[in-house]
Amino acid sequence: MSAAVAVPGAERWVRGPTAAATPSPPQAVVPSGLPITWMGAHGGAGATSLARALGGADPGVRWPDVRRGEPRRVLAVARTHSAGIQAASAVLDAMRLGNHPEGVHLLGLVLVADAPGRLPVKLAHRVRILGSAACVHRVPWIPSWRVGGRTAHLPREVLALADLVNGAS
């Protein structure tokens, strides 16, 4: 949602908070035993929320730079809407074609629900296709994360990701 900011002689709209604020984590951090990179396949994928909740690096929508010490173990993150699934497909295609930094290891694809409820049939079919190319992990809709809040209990799907991040899987 946009917020109005007073500018002399004009009205300007700014997306997001207008003052620098330290965002609170979505919930308590689960300690990470092994370093991981949560790479967004597109902006707004949910990589930052997962990094805050489970630990790990969040380079945004770029591959990690292992030469600078960024974790080489990567979980690509995308939303379950059409554009997000298309972006996830592009990441998997880059891996297939070798268009990624040397030394990067893709552990899988994390699909974060873009809305509550079941996926439409067309999108569910596309997710099954992605699953034939990579290990797909699904994160359900978490209402409190939408507004930057905390969650009392992590959904079991997120706890399974915590196990993966910590090397249990």
PDB file of C-alpha atoms in Angstrom:
ATOM      1  CA  MET A   1       0.000   0.000   0.000  1.00  0.00           C
ATOM      2  CA  SER A   2       1.314   3.455  -0.849  1.00  0.00           C
ATOM      3  CA  ALA A   3       1.655   6.324   1.578  1.00  0.00           C
ATOM      4  CA  ALA A   4       1.550  10.026   0.782  1.00  0.00           C
ATOM      5  CA  VAL A   5       4.665  12.055   1.560  1.00  0.00           C
ATOM      6  CA  ALA A   6       4.534  15.854   1.710  1.00  0.00           C
ATOM      7  CA  VAL A   7       6.849  17.457  -0.858  1.00  0.00           C
ATOM      8  CA  PRO A   8       6.889  21.248  -1.288  1.00  0.00           C
ATOM      9  CA  GLY A   9       4.814  22.144  -4.361  1.00  0.00           C
ATOM     10  CA  ALA A  10       3.796  18.577  -5.194  1.00  0.00           C
ATOM     11  CA  GLU A  11       2.366  15.394  -3.829  1.00  0.00           C
ATOM     12  CA  ARG A  12       4.553  12.307  -4.215  1.00  0.00           C
ATOM     13  CA  TRP A  13       3.650   8.679  -3.518  1.00  0.00           C
ATOM     14  CA  VAL A  14       6.198   6.358  -1.946  1.00  0.00           C
ATOM     15  CA  ARG A  15       5.779   2.594  -1.661  1.00  0.00           C
ATOM     16  CA  GLY A  16       6.469   1.180   1.766  1.00  0.00           C
ATOM     17  CA  PRO A  17       7.592   2.897   4.958  1.00  0.00           C
ATOM     18  CA  THR A  18       8.758   6.497   4.645  1.00  0.00           C
ATOM     19  CA  ALA A  19      11.133   6.410   7.630  1.00  0.00           C
ATOM     20  CA  ALA A  20      14.088   4.116   8.013  1.00  0.00           C
ATOM     21  CA  ALA A  21      12.979   1.396  10.379  1.00  0.00           C
ATOM     22  CA  THR A  22      14.526  -1.857  11.447  1.00  0.00           C
ATOM     23  CA  PRO A  23      12.058  -4.540  10.384  1.00  0.00           C
ATOM     24  CA  SER A  24      11.183  -7.090  13.000  1.00  0.00           C
ATOM     25  CA  PRO A  25      11.702 -10.712  12.062  1.00  0.00           C
ATOM     26  CA  PRO A  26       8.565 -12.679  11.196  1.00  0.00           C
ATOM     27  CA  GLN A  27       9.296 -14.888  14.219  1.00  0.00           C
ATOM     28  CA  ALA A  28      12.128 -16.297  16.286  1.00  0.00           C
ATOM     29  CA  VAL A  29      15.130 -17.392  14.257  1.00  0.00           C
ATOM     30  CA  VAL A  30      15.796 -21.114  14.035  1.00  0.00           C
ATOM     31  CA  PRO A  31      19.594 -21.475  14.340  1.00  0.00           C
ATOM     32  CA  SER A  32      21.202 -22.596  11.113  1.00  0.00           C
ATOM     33  CA  GLY A  33      23.894 -25.248  11.348  1.00  0.00           C
ATOM     34  CA  LEU A  34      25.026 -24.872   7.742  1.00  0.00           C
ATOM     35  CA  PRO A  35      25.079 -21.667   5.714  1.00  0.00           C
ATOM     36  CA  ILE A  36      22.320 -21.253   3.149  1.00  0.00           C
ATOM     37  CA  THR A  37      21.331 -18.637   0.592  1.00  0.00           C
ATOM     38  CA  TRP A  38      17.665 -17.815   0.041  1.00  0.00           C
ATOM     39  CA  MET A  39      17.709 -16.466  -3.518  1.00  0.00           C
ATOM     40  CA  GLY A  40      14.565 -14.753  -4.728  1.00  0.00           C
ATOM     41  CA  ALA A  41      13.532 -15.801  -8.219  1.00  0.00           C
ATOM     42  CA  HIS A  42      11.751 -12.424  -8.370  1.00  0.00           C
ATOM     43  CA  GLY A  43      11.121  -9.466  -6.110  1.00  0.00           C
ATOM     44  CA  GLY A  44       8.655 -10.131  -3.303  1.00  0.00           C
ATOM     45  CA  ALA A  45       9.179 -13.892  -3.419  1.00  0.00           C
ATOM     46  CA  GLY A  46       9.490 -14.290   0.357  1.00  0.00           C
ATOM     47  CA  ALA A  47      13.235 -14.965   0.556  1.00  0.00           C
ATOM     48  CA  THR A  48      13.753 -12.232   3.144  1.00  0.00           C
ATOM     49  CA  SER A  49      11.005 -13.603   5.401  1.00  0.00           C
ATOM     50  CA  LEU A  50      12.483 -17.099   5.180  1.00  0.00           C
ATOM     51  CA  ALA A  51      16.007 -15.832   5.872  1.00  0.00           C
ATOM     52  CA  ARG A  52      14.750 -13.961   8.946  1.00  0.00           C
ATOM     53  CA  ALA A  53      12.769 -16.942  10.188  1.00  0.00           C
ATOM     54  CA  LEU A  54      15.309 -19.686   9.493  1.00  0.00           C
ATOM     55  CA  GLY A  55      18.656 -17.918   9.187  1.00  0.00           C
ATOM     56  CA  GLY A  56      20.887 -17.657   6.148  1.00  0.00           C
ATOM     57  CA  ALA A  57      21.876 -15.121   3.535  1.00  0.00           C
ATOM     58  CA  ASP A  58      19.466 -13.077   1.450  1.00  0.00           C
ATOM     59  CA  PRO A  59      21.200 -11.653  -1.647  1.00  0.00           C
ATOM     60  CA  GLY A  60      17.917 -10.566  -3.198  1.00  0.00           C
ATOM     61  CA  VAL A  61      17.300 -11.698  -6.759  1.00  0.00           C
ATOM     62  CA  ARG A  62      20.887 -12.503  -7.648  1.00  0.00           C
ATOM     63  CA  TRP A  63      22.979 -15.636  -7.375  1.00  0.00           C
ATOM     64  CA  PRO A  64      25.301 -15.793  -4.369  1.00  0.00           C
ATOM     65  CA  ASP A  65      28.914 -14.795  -4.954  1.00  0.00           C
ATOM     66  CA  VAL A  66      30.833 -17.721  -3.462  1.00  0.00           C
ATOM     67  CA  ARG A  67      34.151 -15.888  -4.079  1.00  0.00           C
ATOM     68  CA  ARG A  68      33.004 -13.304  -1.510  1.00  0.00           C
ATOM     69  CA  GLY A  69      32.121 -16.024   0.968  1.00  0.00           C
ATOM     70  CA  GLU A  70      28.361 -16.090   0.378  1.00  0.00           C
ATOM     71  CA  PRO A  71      26.836 -19.527   1.027  1.00  0.00           C
ATOM     72  CA  ARG A  72      26.916 -21.795  -2.019  1.00  0.00           C
ATOM     73  CA  ARG A  73      23.926 -23.887  -0.896  1.00  0.00           C
ATOM     74  CA  VAL A  74      20.916 -22.200  -2.505  1.00  0.00           C
ATOM     75  CA  LEU A  75      17.186 -22.457  -2.081  1.00  0.00           C
ATOM     76  CA  ALA A  76      15.479 -20.466  -4.826  1.00  0.00           C
ATOM     77  CA  VAL A  77      12.273 -18.816  -3.619  1.00  0.00           C
ATOM     78  CA  ALA A  78       9.211 -17.839  -5.678  1.00  0.00           C
ATOM     79  CA  ARG A  79       5.539 -17.049  -5.114  1.00  0.00           C
ATOM     80  CA  THR A  80       2.868 -19.369  -6.431  1.00  0.00           C
ATOM     81  CA  HIS A  81       1.297 -16.845  -8.768  1.00  0.00           C
ATOM     82  CA  SER A  82       1.815 -17.173 -12.523  1.00  0.00           C
ATOM     83  CA  ALA A  83       4.713 -14.695 -12.747  1.00  0.00           C
ATOM     84  CA  GLY A  84       6.420 -16.283  -9.746  1.00  0.00           C
ATOM     85  CA  ILE A  85       6.211 -19.770 -11.204  1.00  0.00           C
ATOM     86  CA  GLN A  86       7.558 -18.445 -14.506  1.00  0.00           C
ATOM     87  CA  ALA A  87      10.493 -16.823 -12.646  1.00  0.00           C
ATOM     88  CA  ALA A  88      11.159 -20.097 -10.802  1.00  0.00           C
ATOM     89  CA  SER A  89      11.228 -21.889 -14.141  1.00  0.00           C
ATOM     90  CA  ALA A  90      13.817 -19.391 -15.400  1.00  0.00           C
ATOM     91  CA  VAL A  91      16.052 -20.119 -12.372  1.00  0.00           C
ATOM     92  CA  LEU A  92      15.821 -23.858 -12.994  1.00  0.00           C
ATOM     93  CA  ASP A  93      16.564 -23.299 -16.674  1.00  0.00           C
ATOM     94  CA  ALA A  94      19.649 -21.245 -15.765  1.00  0.00           C
ATOM     95  CA  MET A  95      20.869 -24.149 -13.635  1.00  0.00           C
ATOM     96  CA  ARG A  96      20.197 -26.622 -16.452  1.00  0.00           C
ATOM     97  CA  LEU A  97      22.108 -24.499 -18.961  1.00  0.00           C
ATOM     98  CA  GLY A  98      24.987 -23.766 -16.578  1.00  0.00           C
ATOM     99  CA  ASN A  99      24.181 -20.043 -16.465  1.00  0.00           C
ATOM    100  CA  HIS A 100      24.969 -19.718 -12.767  1.00  0.00           C
ATOM    101  CA  PRO A 101      28.121 -19.049 -10.766  1.00  0.00           C
ATOM    102  CA  GLU A 102      30.569 -21.902 -10.432  1.00  0.00           C
ATOM    103  CA  GLY A 103      30.327 -23.728  -7.119  1.00  0.00           C
ATOM    104  CA  VAL A 104      26.659 -22.912  -6.478  1.00  0.00           C
ATOM    105  CA  HIS A 105      24.541 -25.896  -5.450  1.00  0.00           C
ATOM    106  CA  LEU A 106      20.766 -25.602  -5.819  1.00  0.00           C
ATOM    107  CA  LEU A 107      19.106 -27.555  -3.011  1.00  0.00           C
ATOM    108  CA  GLY A 108      15.634 -26.940  -4.326  1.00  0.00           C
ATOM    109  CA  LEU A 109      12.849 -24.532  -4.995  1.00  0.00           C
ATOM    110  CA  VAL A 110      10.664 -23.007  -2.277  1.00  0.00           C
ATOM    111  CA  LEU A 111       7.221 -21.907  -3.421  1.00  0.00           C
ATOM    112  CA  VAL A 112       5.555 -19.467  -1.036  1.00  0.00           C
ATOM    113  CA  ALA A 113       1.765 -19.226  -1.245  1.00  0.00           C
ATOM    114  CA  ASP A 114       0.625 -15.962  -2.807  1.00  0.00           C
ATOM    115  CA  ALA A 115      -2.859 -16.283  -1.303  1.00  0.00           C
ATOM    116  CA  PRO A 116      -4.724 -18.513   1.142  1.00  0.00           C
ATOM    117  CA  GLY A 117      -6.350 -21.660  -0.191  1.00  0.00           C
ATOM    118  CA  ARG A 118      -5.628 -24.111  -2.965  1.00  0.00           C
ATOM    119  CA  LEU A 119      -3.828 -23.267  -6.176  1.00  0.00           C
ATOM    120  CA  PRO A 120      -5.880 -23.019  -9.354  1.00  0.00           C
ATOM    121  CA  VAL A 121      -5.564 -26.193 -11.469  1.00  0.00           C
ATOM    122  CA  LYS A 122      -3.433 -24.469 -14.124  1.00  0.00           C
ATOM    123  CA  LEU A 123      -0.882 -23.285 -11.540  1.00  0.00           C
ATOM    124  CA  ALA A 124      -0.887 -26.627  -9.690  1.00  0.00           C
ATOM    125  CA  HIS A 125      -0.031 -28.329 -12.992  1.00  0.00           C
ATOM    126  CA  ARG A 126       2.889 -25.930 -13.531  1.00  0.00           C
ATOM    127  CA  VAL A 127       4.134 -26.648  -9.992  1.00  0.00           C
ATOM    128  CA  ARG A 128       4.111 -30.392 -10.771  1.00  0.00           C
ATOM    129  CA  ILE A 129       6.235 -29.683 -13.855  1.00  0.00           C
ATOM    130  CA  LEU A 130       8.729 -27.712 -11.729  1.00  0.00           C
ATOM    131  CA  GLY A 131       8.810 -30.672  -9.347  1.00  0.00           C
ATOM    132  CA  SER A 132      10.050 -32.884 -12.162  1.00  0.00           C
ATOM    133  CA  ALA A 133      13.148 -30.667 -12.458  1.00  0.00           C
ATOM    134  CA  ALA A 134      13.910 -29.871  -8.802  1.00  0.00           C
ATOM    135  CA  CYS A 135      12.895 -30.672  -5.270  1.00  0.00           C
ATOM    136  CA  VAL A 136       9.954 -28.370  -4.517  1.00  0.00           C
ATOM    137  CA  HIS A 137       9.098 -27.228  -0.994  1.00  0.00           C
ATOM    138  CA  ARG A 138       5.782 -25.460  -0.386  1.00  0.00           C
ATOM    139  CA  VAL A 139       5.214 -22.787   2.250  1.00  0.00           C
ATOM    140  CA  PRO A 140       1.556 -22.103   3.053  1.00  0.00           C
ATOM    141  CA  TRP A 141      -0.042 -18.682   3.369  1.00  0.00           C
ATOM    142  CA  ILE A 142       1.067 -17.125   6.677  1.00  0.00           C
ATOM    143  CA  PRO A 143      -1.176 -14.091   7.323  1.00  0.00           C
ATOM    144  CA  SER A 144       1.066 -12.517   9.976  1.00  0.00           C
ATOM    145  CA  TRP A 145       4.047 -12.471   7.592  1.00  0.00           C
ATOM    146  CA  ARG A 146       2.080 -10.341   5.168  1.00  0.00           C
ATOM    147  CA  VAL A 147       2.107  -7.449   7.634  1.00  0.00           C
ATOM    148  CA  GLY A 148       5.586  -8.135   9.024  1.00  0.00           C
ATOM    149  CA  GLY A 149       4.260  -9.733  12.197  1.00  0.00           C
ATOM    150  CA  ARG A 150       5.359 -12.719  14.191  1.00  0.00           C
ATOM    151  CA  THR A 151       3.969 -16.236  14.172  1.00  0.00           C
ATOM    152  CA  ALA A 152       3.516 -18.158  17.404  1.00  0.00           C
ATOM    153  CA  HIS A 153       4.090 -21.516  15.690  1.00  0.00           C
ATOM    154  CA  LEU A 154       5.787 -22.245  12.399  1.00  0.00           C
ATOM    155  CA  PRO A 155       3.763 -24.353   9.954  1.00  0.00           C
ATOM    156  CA  ARG A 156       5.098 -27.900   9.533  1.00  0.00           C
ATOM    157  CA  GLU A 157       6.228 -27.080   5.986  1.00  0.00           C
ATOM    158  CA  VAL A 158       8.504 -24.333   7.327  1.00  0.00           C
ATOM    159  CA  LEU A 159       9.807 -26.645  10.066  1.00  0.00           C
ATOM    160  CA  ALA A 160      10.732 -29.159   7.329  1.00  0.00           C
ATOM    161  CA  LEU A 161      12.700 -26.380   5.612  1.00  0.00           C
ATOM    162  CA  ALA A 162      14.436 -25.661   8.931  1.00  0.00           C
ATOM    163  CA  ASP A 163      15.576 -29.310   8.985  1.00  0.00           C
ATOM    164  CA  LEU A 164      16.887 -28.966   5.426  1.00  0.00           C
ATOM    165  CA  VAL A 165      18.699 -25.714   6.243  1.00  0.00           C
ATOM    166  CA  ASN A 166      20.281 -27.333   9.298  1.00  0.00           C
ATOM    167  CA  GLY A 167      21.468 -30.334   7.292  1.00  0.00           C
ATOM    168  CA  ALA A 168      19.026 -32.880   8.693  1.00  0.00           C
ATOM    169  CA  SER A 169      17.529 -33.665   5.276  1.00  0.00           C
TER     170      SER A 169
END
